[in-house]
Amino acid sequence: MPVGIATQPDDWKSEARRVLLAESAALAAAAERIDDSRFVEAVRLLHAASAPVVVSGLGKSGHIAAKVAATLASTGTPAVFLHASEALHGDLGMVVSGSAALLFSQSGATEEVLNLLPFLTAHSVPVVAVTGSAESPLAQGAQVVLESRVDAEACPLNLAPMSSTTLQLAIGDALAAALIRRRGFTAEDFAIRHPLGALGRRLLMKVSDVMRKGADLPAVGEDVTLQEAVDALNKGRLGAVAIIDAERRLVGIFTDGDFRRLWCLRHTIADNVPIREVMVHNPKRVPAELLGVKAVDLMETHKITVLPAVDAEGRLEGMVHLHQLVEAGIAR
């Protein structure tokens, strides 16, 4: 059926709102009718696979299947995308013993997808079907059916898949999220699979990668005076100086803030007091191999900006400032 031509920007904005509201309504309706037992069984089948989950579809559903396969693979569930047409020309070799299949077809009658079923059945591969019709041939051949039914597409012609593909994608994401929970998949696990991405760098970088160390490390012995400690503090330009004993074990810390508080108390460097009398004893410290994100959490929890890093015996190895973690992209 023809639709009116929208020639004004306000018409385009109205159409955008209509599409977004239509697709969000489709998601809300699906969330209300989701069958817990079927969804749980789908998660169990996919989790139990001892070989990569094979995700397939054709056309727009195929594009969704490819994205879902990528999401599963990056979140702890090994998965591969199998093009439904190419499968019948040799790519069925992707399906091995221990695989499970996740098949997308809104009509549930896509011939190329249906042609996969005999092979999957013959090789005892359980099938989870995401389809808009629970009575479709695909649904009849699957062990678990997750409905992606929508009342209408957001397309103004009600022809192009819009609401349905959005819902298919959301169901795929829901499965991936449930599998993340089931596997106990962590942010660190995610980072390992994304080592070159910004998120991977942020989650994998350790305190030792960014901390000040060696000759640049502001540190003094516990027997020095306040004057000497302040000199090291100013020279180090890290906002703090570490206090160590004769074995380089961390015994205290003295910060810019500590010096300002002493000044307010009329306690000046001219008093020549030993630093051990005014330093912060037993300061917070972290292992140098601690993940940077963990150091940021500790800083935020204790409202501090500098952390000494020590080895297993408590010997000072370095210090890290919050600004260094921000520059490294670990903190914001």
C-alpha positions in Angstrom: 0.0 0.0 0.0 1.4 3.4 -0.9 2.4 5.8 1.9 2.5 9.5 1.9 5.7 11.3 1.1 7.3 13.0 4.0 9.0 16.2 2.8 9.5 18.2 6.0 12.1 17.5 8.7 9.4 17.4 11.3 7.9 14.5 9.4 11.2 12.7 9.5 11.6 13.2 13.2 8.0 12.0 13.8 8.8 8.9 11.8 11.9 8.3 13.8 10.0 8.5 17.1 7.3 6.2 15.7 9.9 3.5 14.7 11.7 3.7 18.1 8.5 3.5 20.0 7.2 0.6 17.8 10.4 -1.4 18.3 10.6 -0.7 22.0 6.9 -1.8 22.3 7.8 -5.1 20.6 10.6 -5.7 23.0 8.4 -4.9 26.0 5.7 -7.3 24.8 8.2 -10.1 24.3 9.6 -9.5 27.8 6.1 -10.0 29.2 5.4 -13.2 27.4 8.8 -14.9 27.7 8.4 -18.5 28.8 10.9 -19.0 31.6 11.1 -22.8 31.2 11.9 -22.5 27.5 14.4 -19.8 27.9 16.1 -21.7 30.8 16.2 -24.8 28.7 17.8 -22.9 25.8 20.5 -21.6 28.0 21.2 -25.1 29.4 21.5 -26.6 25.9 23.9 -23.8 24.7 25.9 -24.0 27.9 26.2 -27.8 27.6 27.7 -27.7 24.2 31.3 -29.0 24.2 32.0 -27.7 20.8 31.3 -24.2 19.3 27.6 -23.2 19.1 26.6 -23.0 15.4 24.5 -19.9 14.7 22.7 -19.7 11.4 20.1 -17.8 9.4 19.5 -16.2 6.0 18.8 -12.7 4.8 18.1 -10.2 7.6 17.9 -13.0 10.1 21.3 -14.1 8.9 22.8 -10.7 9.7 21.3 -11.0 13.2 22.7 -14.5 13.5 26.2 -13.3 12.6 26.1 -10.6 15.2 24.8 -13.0 17.9 27.6 -15.5 17.1 30.1 -12.7 17.5 28.6 -11.7 20.8 28.6 -15.2 22.2 32.2 -15.8 21.1 33.4 -12.6 22.8 31.6 -13.4 26.1 32.7 -16.9 26.8 30.5 -19.1 24.7 32.5 -20.4 21.7 30.3 -19.9 18.6 30.6 -19.7 14.8 28.3 -18.2 12.2 27.1 -20.6 9.5 25.6 -19.1 6.4 22.5 -21.1 5.7 23.1 -21.3 1.9 26.9 -22.0 2.1 26.2 -24.7 4.7 24.8 -27.0 2.0 27.9 -26.6 -0.1 30.5 -27.8 2.3 30.3 -25.4 5.4 28.4 -28.0 7.4 31.8 -29.2 8.3 31.6 -26.5 11.0 29.1 -28.7 12.8 31.0 -31.2 14.9 30.1 -33.6 17.7 29.2 -31.7 20.8 27.8 -28.7 18.9 24.5 -27.0 19.6 22.6 -25.0 16.9 20.9 -21.6 17.3 18.8 -20.9 14.2 17.1 -17.7 13.3 14.1 -17.4 10.9 11.3 -15.1 11.4 8.9 -17.0 9.2 10.2 -20.4 10.4 9.9 -21.6 6.8 13.1 -20.4 5.2 14.1 -23.3 3.0 17.8 -23.0 3.4 17.5 -23.0 7.2 15.0 -25.9 7.2 17.5 -27.9 5.0 19.9 -27.9 8.0 17.6 -29.8 10.2 18.1 -33.3 8.8 21.9 -33.0 9.2 21.6 -31.6 12.7 19.2 -34.3 13.8 21.4 -37.1 12.3 24.4 -35.8 14.3 22.4 -35.4 17.5 22.9 -31.6 17.5 20.2 -29.9 19.7 18.4 -27.0 18.0 17.3 -23.7 19.6 15.0 -21.9 17.2 14.3 -18.2 17.3 11.2 -17.7 15.1 8.1 -15.6 14.9 5.8 -18.7 14.5 5.6 -21.4 17.1 3.8 -23.6 14.6 6.3 -23.2 11.8 8.3 -26.1 10.3 11.5 -24.8 12.0 9.7 -24.7 15.4 8.5 -28.3 14.9 12.1 -29.4 14.3 13.7 -27.7 17.2 14.2 -28.8 20.8 13.5 -25.3 22.2 11.5 -22.5 20.5 12.0 -18.8 21.5 9.3 -16.7 19.9 10.2 -13.5 18.1 6.6 -12.8 17.1 5.7 -9.1 16.5 2.2 -7.7 15.8 3.6 -5.5 13.1 6.9 -4.3 11.6 8.0 -0.8 12.3 8.5 -0.4 8.6 5.8 2.1 7.3 4.9 -0.5 4.7 4.9 -3.3 7.3 7.2 -5.2 4.9 10.8 -4.7 5.8 12.0 -6.6 8.9 12.5 -4.0 11.6 10.7 -4.8 14.8 11.3 -8.5 14.3 15.0 -8.2 13.7 15.4 -5.9 16.7 13.6 -8.5 18.8 15.7 -11.3 17.3 18.8 -9.4 18.2 17.5 -8.8 21.8 16.8 -12.4 22.3 20.3 -13.3 21.2 21.7 -10.7 23.6 19.5 -12.1 26.4 20.9 -15.6 25.7 24.5 -14.2 25.8 23.8 -12.3 29.0 22.3 -15.4 30.7 25.3 -17.5 29.6 27.7 -14.8 31.0 26.0 -15.3 34.3 26.0 -19.1 34.0 29.7 -19.3 33.2 30.7 -16.7 35.8 32.4 -14.8 32.9 34.3 -11.7 34.3 35.4 -8.4 32.9 39.0 -9.7 32.9 37.8 -12.7 30.8 36.3 -10.2 28.4 39.5 -8.1 28.2 41.6 -11.2 27.4 39.4 -11.6 24.3 39.8 -8.0 23.3 43.6 -7.3 24.0 43.9 -4.6 21.3 40.7 -2.7 22.1 40.6 0.2 24.5 38.5 -1.8 26.9 41.0 -4.7 26.8 43.9 -2.3 27.5 42.0 -0.7 30.3 41.1 -4.0 32.0 44.4 -5.8 31.4 46.8 -3.0 32.3 48.6 -3.5 35.7 49.9 -1.0 38.2 53.4 -2.0 37.2 52.7 -0.8 33.7 52.1 2.8 34.7 53.7 3.4 38.1 56.7 5.6 38.9 59.7 3.5 39.7 63.5 3.5 39.9 65.4 6.7 40.2 62.2 8.7 39.5 60.4 7.3 42.5 60.1 9.8 45.4 61.1 7.9 48.5 63.1 8.7 51.6 64.3 6.8 54.7 62.3 6.9 57.9 65.1 8.7 59.7 65.1 11.9 57.5 63.6 15.2 58.7 60.4 16.8 57.6 62.6 19.2 55.6 64.2 16.4 53.6 60.9 14.7 53.0 59.3 17.9 51.7 62.3 18.4 49.4 61.8 14.9 48.0 58.0 15.5 47.8 58.5 18.7 45.7 61.2 17.1 43.5 59.1 14.0 42.8 56.0 15.9 41.7 53.8 12.9 42.4 51.9 14.5 45.3 53.4 12.1 47.8 56.7 10.7 49.1 57.1 7.1 50.3 58.8 6.4 53.6 60.9 3.3 53.7 63.1 1.5 56.3 66.6 0.2 55.8 65.3 -2.9 53.9 63.2 -0.7 51.6 60.0 -1.9 53.3 57.2 0.6 53.1 56.5 2.1 56.6 54.7 5.3 55.8 53.7 8.0 53.3 53.7 11.8 53.3 51.5 13.7 50.9 50.9 17.3 49.8 47.7 17.2 51.8 49.6 16.1 55.0 52.0 19.0 54.6 49.1 21.5 54.2 47.5 20.1 57.4 50.8 20.5 59.3 51.1 24.1 58.1 47.7 24.9 59.4 48.8 23.5 62.8 51.8 25.8 62.7 54.1 22.9 62.4 56.7 24.0 59.8 59.8 22.4 58.3 61.9 24.7 60.4 60.9 22.6 63.4 63.2 19.9 62.0 61.0 17.1 63.3 61.7 13.5 62.1 59.4 12.5 59.3 58.4 9.4 61.2 56.5 11.6 63.7 54.3 13.2 61.1 54.0 10.7 58.3 50.9 8.4 57.8 51.9 5.1 59.2 50.9 1.8 57.5 49.4 3.4 54.4 47.3 1.7 51.8 49.4 -0.2 49.4 48.9 -2.7 46.5 50.9 -5.4 44.7 52.7 -4.0 41.6 50.9 -6.7 39.6 47.4 -5.6 40.6 45.1 -4.7 37.7 44.9 -0.9 37.3 41.1 -1.0 37.5 41.4 -2.6 41.0 43.8 0.2 42.1 41.2 2.8 40.9 38.5 1.1 42.9 40.7 1.2 46.0 41.5 4.9 45.5 37.8 5.7 45.1 36.8 3.7 48.1 39.4 5.3 50.4 39.4 8.8 48.7 43.1 8.8 48.0 45.0 9.7 44.9 48.4 7.9 45.4 49.1 4.3 46.1 52.5 2.7 46.8 53.2 -0.6 45.1 55.1 -3.3 47.0 56.4 -6.8 46.5 55.5 -9.9 48.5 57.9 -8.8 51.4 56.5 -5.3 51.5 59.5 -3.7 49.8 58.6 -0.6 47.8 58.6 -1.1 44.0 56.8 2.0 42.8 54.0 4.5 43.3 51.0 5.3 41.1 49.0 8.5 41.0 45.3 8.6 39.9 46.4 11.0 37.1 48.6 8.3 35.6 45.7 5.9 35.6 43.5 8.5 33.9 46.2 9.1 31.2 46.5 5.4 30.6 42.7 5.2 30.0 42.2 3.0 33.1 40.3 5.6 35.1 38.0 8.4 34.0 
